[in-house]
mmCIF file of C-alpha atoms in Angstrom:
data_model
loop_
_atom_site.group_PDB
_atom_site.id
_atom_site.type_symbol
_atom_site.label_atom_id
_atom_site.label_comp_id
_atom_site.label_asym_id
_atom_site.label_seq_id
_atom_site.Cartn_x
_atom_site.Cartn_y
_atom_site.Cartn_z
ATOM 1 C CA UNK A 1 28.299 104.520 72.499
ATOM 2 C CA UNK A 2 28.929 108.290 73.491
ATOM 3 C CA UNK A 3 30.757 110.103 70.991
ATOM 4 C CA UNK A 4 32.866 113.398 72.317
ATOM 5 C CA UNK A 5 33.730 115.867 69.784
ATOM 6 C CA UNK A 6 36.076 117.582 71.726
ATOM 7 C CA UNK A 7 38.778 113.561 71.621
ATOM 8 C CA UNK A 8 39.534 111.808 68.658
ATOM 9 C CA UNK A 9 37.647 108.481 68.160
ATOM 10 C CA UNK A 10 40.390 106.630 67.399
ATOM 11 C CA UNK A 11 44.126 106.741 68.454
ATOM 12 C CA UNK A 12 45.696 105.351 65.300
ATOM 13 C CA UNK A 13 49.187 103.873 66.453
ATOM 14 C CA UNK A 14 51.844 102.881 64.195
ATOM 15 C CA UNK A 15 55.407 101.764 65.257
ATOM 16 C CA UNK A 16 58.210 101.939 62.921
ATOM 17 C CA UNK A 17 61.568 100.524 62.416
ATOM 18 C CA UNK A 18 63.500 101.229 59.740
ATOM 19 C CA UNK A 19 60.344 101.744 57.388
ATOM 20 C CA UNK A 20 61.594 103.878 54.368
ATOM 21 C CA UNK A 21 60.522 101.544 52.047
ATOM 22 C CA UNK A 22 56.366 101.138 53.476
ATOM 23 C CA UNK A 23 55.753 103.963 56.037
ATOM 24 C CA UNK A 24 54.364 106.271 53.123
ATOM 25 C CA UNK A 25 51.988 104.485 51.817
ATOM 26 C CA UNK A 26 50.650 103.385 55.147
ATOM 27 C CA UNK A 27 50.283 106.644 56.334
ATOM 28 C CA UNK A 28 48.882 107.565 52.864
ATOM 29 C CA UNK A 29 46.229 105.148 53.675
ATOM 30 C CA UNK A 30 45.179 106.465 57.023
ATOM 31 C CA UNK A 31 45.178 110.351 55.838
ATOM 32 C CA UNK A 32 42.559 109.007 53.530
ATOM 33 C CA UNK A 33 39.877 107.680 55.137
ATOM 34 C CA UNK A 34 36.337 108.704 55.060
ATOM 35 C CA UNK A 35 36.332 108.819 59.237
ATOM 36 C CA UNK A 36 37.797 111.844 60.485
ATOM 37 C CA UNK A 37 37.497 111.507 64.389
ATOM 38 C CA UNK A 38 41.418 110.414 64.969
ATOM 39 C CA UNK A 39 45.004 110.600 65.234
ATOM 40 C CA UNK A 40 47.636 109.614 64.216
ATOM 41 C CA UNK A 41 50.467 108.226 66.470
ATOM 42 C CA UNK A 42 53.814 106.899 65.084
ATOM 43 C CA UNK A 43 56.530 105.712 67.254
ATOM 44 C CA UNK A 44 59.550 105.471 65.231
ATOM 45 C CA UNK A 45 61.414 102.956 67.607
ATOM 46 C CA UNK A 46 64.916 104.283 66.728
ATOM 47 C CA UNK A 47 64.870 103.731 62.824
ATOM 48 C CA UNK A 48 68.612 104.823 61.090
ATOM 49 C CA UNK A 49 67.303 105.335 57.795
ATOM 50 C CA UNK A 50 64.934 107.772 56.572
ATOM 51 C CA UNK A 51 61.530 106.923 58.200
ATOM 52 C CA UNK A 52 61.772 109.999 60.574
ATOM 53 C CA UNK A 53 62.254 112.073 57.684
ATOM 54 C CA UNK A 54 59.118 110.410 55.735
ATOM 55 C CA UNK A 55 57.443 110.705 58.671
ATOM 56 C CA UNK A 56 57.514 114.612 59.996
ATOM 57 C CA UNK A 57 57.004 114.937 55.914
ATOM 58 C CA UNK A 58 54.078 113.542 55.819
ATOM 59 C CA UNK A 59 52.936 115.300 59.278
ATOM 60 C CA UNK A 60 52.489 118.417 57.336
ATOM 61 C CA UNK A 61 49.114 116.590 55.215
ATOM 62 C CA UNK A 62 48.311 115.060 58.722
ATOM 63 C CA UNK A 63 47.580 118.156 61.725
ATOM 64 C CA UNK A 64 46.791 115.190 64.153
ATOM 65 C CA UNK A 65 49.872 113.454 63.414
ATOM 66 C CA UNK A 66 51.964 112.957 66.654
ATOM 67 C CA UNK A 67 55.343 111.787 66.150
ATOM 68 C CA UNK A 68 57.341 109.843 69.041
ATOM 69 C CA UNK A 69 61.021 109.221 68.376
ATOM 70 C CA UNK A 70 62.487 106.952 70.614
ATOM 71 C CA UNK A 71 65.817 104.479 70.775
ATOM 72 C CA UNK A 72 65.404 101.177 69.897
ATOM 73 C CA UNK A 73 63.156 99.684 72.464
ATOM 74 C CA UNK A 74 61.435 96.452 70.671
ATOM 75 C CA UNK A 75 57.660 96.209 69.466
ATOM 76 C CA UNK A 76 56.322 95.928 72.668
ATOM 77 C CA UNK A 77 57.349 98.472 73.882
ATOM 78 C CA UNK A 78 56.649 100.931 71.446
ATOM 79 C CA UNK A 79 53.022 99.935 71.583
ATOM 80 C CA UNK A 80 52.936 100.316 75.095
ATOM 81 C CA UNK A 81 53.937 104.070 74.407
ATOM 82 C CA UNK A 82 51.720 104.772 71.479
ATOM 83 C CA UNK A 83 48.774 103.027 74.053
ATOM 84 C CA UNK A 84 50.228 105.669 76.719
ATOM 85 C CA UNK A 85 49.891 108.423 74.511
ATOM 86 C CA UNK A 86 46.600 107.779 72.606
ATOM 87 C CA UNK A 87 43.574 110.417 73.380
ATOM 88 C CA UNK A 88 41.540 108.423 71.256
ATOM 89 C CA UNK A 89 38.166 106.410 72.658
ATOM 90 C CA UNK A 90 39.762 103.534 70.645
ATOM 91 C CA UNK A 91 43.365 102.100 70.007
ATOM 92 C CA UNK A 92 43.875 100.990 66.341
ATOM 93 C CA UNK A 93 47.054 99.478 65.836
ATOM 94 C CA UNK A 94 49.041 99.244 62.399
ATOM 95 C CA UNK A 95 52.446 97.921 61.776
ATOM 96 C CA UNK A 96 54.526 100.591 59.349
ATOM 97 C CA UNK A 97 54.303 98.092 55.981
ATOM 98 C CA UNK A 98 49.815 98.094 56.230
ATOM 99 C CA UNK A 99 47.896 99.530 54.497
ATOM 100 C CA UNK A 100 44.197 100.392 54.971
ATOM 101 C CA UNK A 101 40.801 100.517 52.971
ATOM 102 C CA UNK A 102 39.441 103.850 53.004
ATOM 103 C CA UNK A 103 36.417 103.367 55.246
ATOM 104 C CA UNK A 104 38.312 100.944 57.138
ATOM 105 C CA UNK A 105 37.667 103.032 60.632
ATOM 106 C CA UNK A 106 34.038 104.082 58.971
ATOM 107 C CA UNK A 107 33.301 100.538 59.144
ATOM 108 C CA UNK A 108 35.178 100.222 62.295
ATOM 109 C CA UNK A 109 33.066 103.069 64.117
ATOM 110 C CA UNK A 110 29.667 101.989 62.304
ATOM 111 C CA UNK A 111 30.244 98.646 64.046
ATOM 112 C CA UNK A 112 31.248 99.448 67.151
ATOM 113 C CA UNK A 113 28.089 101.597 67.584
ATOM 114 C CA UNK A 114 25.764 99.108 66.643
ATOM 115 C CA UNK A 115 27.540 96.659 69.152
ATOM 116 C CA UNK A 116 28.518 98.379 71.719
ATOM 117 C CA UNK A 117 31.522 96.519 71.881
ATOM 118 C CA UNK A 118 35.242 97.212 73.663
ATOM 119 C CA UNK A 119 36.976 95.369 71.335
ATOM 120 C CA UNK A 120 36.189 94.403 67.486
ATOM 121 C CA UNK A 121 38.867 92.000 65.562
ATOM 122 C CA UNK A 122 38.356 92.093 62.016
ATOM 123 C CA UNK A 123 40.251 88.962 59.623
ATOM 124 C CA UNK A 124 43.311 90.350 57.684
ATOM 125 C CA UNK A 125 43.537 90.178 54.394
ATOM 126 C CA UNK A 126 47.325 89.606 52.783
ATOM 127 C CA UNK A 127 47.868 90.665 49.996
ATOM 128 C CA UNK A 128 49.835 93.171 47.773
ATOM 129 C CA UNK A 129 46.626 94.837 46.734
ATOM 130 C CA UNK A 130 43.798 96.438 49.185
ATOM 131 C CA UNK A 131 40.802 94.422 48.598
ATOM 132 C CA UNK A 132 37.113 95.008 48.631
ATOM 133 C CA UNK A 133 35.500 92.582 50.842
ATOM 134 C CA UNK A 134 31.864 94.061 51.917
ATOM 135 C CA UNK A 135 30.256 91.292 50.598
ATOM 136 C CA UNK A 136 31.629 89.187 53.116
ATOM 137 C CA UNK A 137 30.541 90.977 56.544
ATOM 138 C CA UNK A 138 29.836 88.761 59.245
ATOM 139 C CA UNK A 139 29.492 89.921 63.168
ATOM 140 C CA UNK A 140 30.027 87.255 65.567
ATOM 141 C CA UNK A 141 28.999 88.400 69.041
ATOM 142 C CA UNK A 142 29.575 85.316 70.957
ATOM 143 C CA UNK A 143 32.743 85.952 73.864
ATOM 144 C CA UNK A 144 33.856 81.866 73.961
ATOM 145 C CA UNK A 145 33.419 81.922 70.487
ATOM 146 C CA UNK A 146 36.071 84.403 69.622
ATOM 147 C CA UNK A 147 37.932 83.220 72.582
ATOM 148 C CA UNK A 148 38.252 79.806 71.220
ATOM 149 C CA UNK A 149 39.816 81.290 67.865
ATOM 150 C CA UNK A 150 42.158 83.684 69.443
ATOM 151 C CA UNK A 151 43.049 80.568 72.412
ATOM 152 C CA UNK A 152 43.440 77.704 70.213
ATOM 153 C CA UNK A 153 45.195 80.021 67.058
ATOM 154 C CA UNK A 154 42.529 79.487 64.457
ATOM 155 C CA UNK A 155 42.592 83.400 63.658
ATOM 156 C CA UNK A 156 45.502 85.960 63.152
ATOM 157 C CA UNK A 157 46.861 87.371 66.886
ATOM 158 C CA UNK A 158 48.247 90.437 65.275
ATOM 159 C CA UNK A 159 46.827 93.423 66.748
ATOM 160 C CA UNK A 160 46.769 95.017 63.607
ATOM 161 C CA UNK A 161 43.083 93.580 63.064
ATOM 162 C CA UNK A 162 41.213 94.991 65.968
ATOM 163 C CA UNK A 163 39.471 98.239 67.825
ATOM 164 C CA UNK A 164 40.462 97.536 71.406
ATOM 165 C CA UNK A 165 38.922 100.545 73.883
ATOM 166 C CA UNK A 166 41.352 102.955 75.200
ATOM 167 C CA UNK A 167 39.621 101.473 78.787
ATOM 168 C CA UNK A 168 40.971 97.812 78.478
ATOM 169 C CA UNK A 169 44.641 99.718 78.593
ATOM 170 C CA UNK A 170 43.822 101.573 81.931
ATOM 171 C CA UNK A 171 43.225 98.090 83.862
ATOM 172 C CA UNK A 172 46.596 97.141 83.750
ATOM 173 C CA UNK A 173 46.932 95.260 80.435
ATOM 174 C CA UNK A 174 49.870 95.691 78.390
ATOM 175 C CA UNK A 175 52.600 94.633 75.666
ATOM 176 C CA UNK A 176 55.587 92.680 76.842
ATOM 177 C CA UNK A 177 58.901 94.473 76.771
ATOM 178 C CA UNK A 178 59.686 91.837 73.631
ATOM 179 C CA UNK A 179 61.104 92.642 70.120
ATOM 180 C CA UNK A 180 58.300 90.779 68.128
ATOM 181 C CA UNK A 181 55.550 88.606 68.417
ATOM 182 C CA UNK A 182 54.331 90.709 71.277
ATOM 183 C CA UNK A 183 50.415 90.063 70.081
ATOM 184 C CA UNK A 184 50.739 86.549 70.948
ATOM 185 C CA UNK A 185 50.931 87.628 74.794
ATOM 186 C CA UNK A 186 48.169 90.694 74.795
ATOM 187 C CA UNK A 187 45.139 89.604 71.862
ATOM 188 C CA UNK A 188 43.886 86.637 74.427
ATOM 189 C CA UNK A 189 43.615 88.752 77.394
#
């Protein structure tokens, strides 16, 4: 996989509604990690309390922190326009109330490189607490395999969980002008 210095690796996208509450500690999360190739994109999809604020405050610990403010459009929508806006080799997408392990795009990278893959879904974890699961690695390479899961609902279809490449969004695929549950309609594609 061909790195270039000159783009982020990873186009971090985040939407947010009305996110006062989680939006700080998610983006706390992603300032943090031990990757440094990426940025930061967070569509705040016309929040009325003080997410914007949060936000641009944070934006001064993050340089590559690109703020889109926009009127309420819906989920889908807004990650259509983080997609549309992402530099990055690699989409990563995080709802506002996530939170990341710090070598969560290390990993993310490190795997991608030794697969040569255009999309990676990792298995979410929920749970108040960030836990350590390296012990419990497993790479399954097999398309129908992972097909299967994501067809027949065996595995999360949040897009949270996955690397998809920045390429996969230039052939026409995208998010559903819905207000939630947009994943359902993209992940098996």
């Amino acid at each position: 996989m061909k790195f270039n210095p000159k783009k982020p690796f990873f186009s971090v996208v985040i939407i947010c509604y009305n996110s006062e509450k989680t939006i700080n500690q998610c983006l706390h999360s992603v300032i943090h990690q031990k990757f440094n190739s990426f940025e930061v994109i967070c569509v705040n999809d016309g929040s009325t309390d003080d997410t914007l604020k949060i936000i641009t405050k944070c934006s001064n610990s993050l340089p590559n922190l690109k703020i889109i403010n926009q009127p309420n459009s819906g989920r889908g929508f807004s990650r259509n326009v983080g997609t549309l806006n992402a530099k990055g080799q690699f989409v990563v997408f995080l709802d506002s109330d996530d939170v990341i392990a710090k070598d969560y795009l290390d990993k993310g990278y490190y795997y991608l490189n030794i697969t040569n893959a255009d999309l990676m879904i990792f298995d979410m974890k929920y749970s108040d607490q960030i836990v350590d699961n390296s012990d419990q690695e497993v790479i399954v390479d097999c398309k129908e395999y992972i097909k299967l899961k994501i067809d027949t609902f065996q595995r999360s279809q949040s897009v949270c969980s996955t690397f998809i490449s920045k390429e996969i969004f230039s052939r026409g695929i995208e998010f559903p002008n819905v207000r939630g549950f947009e994943d359902v309609f993209i992940l098996h594609k």
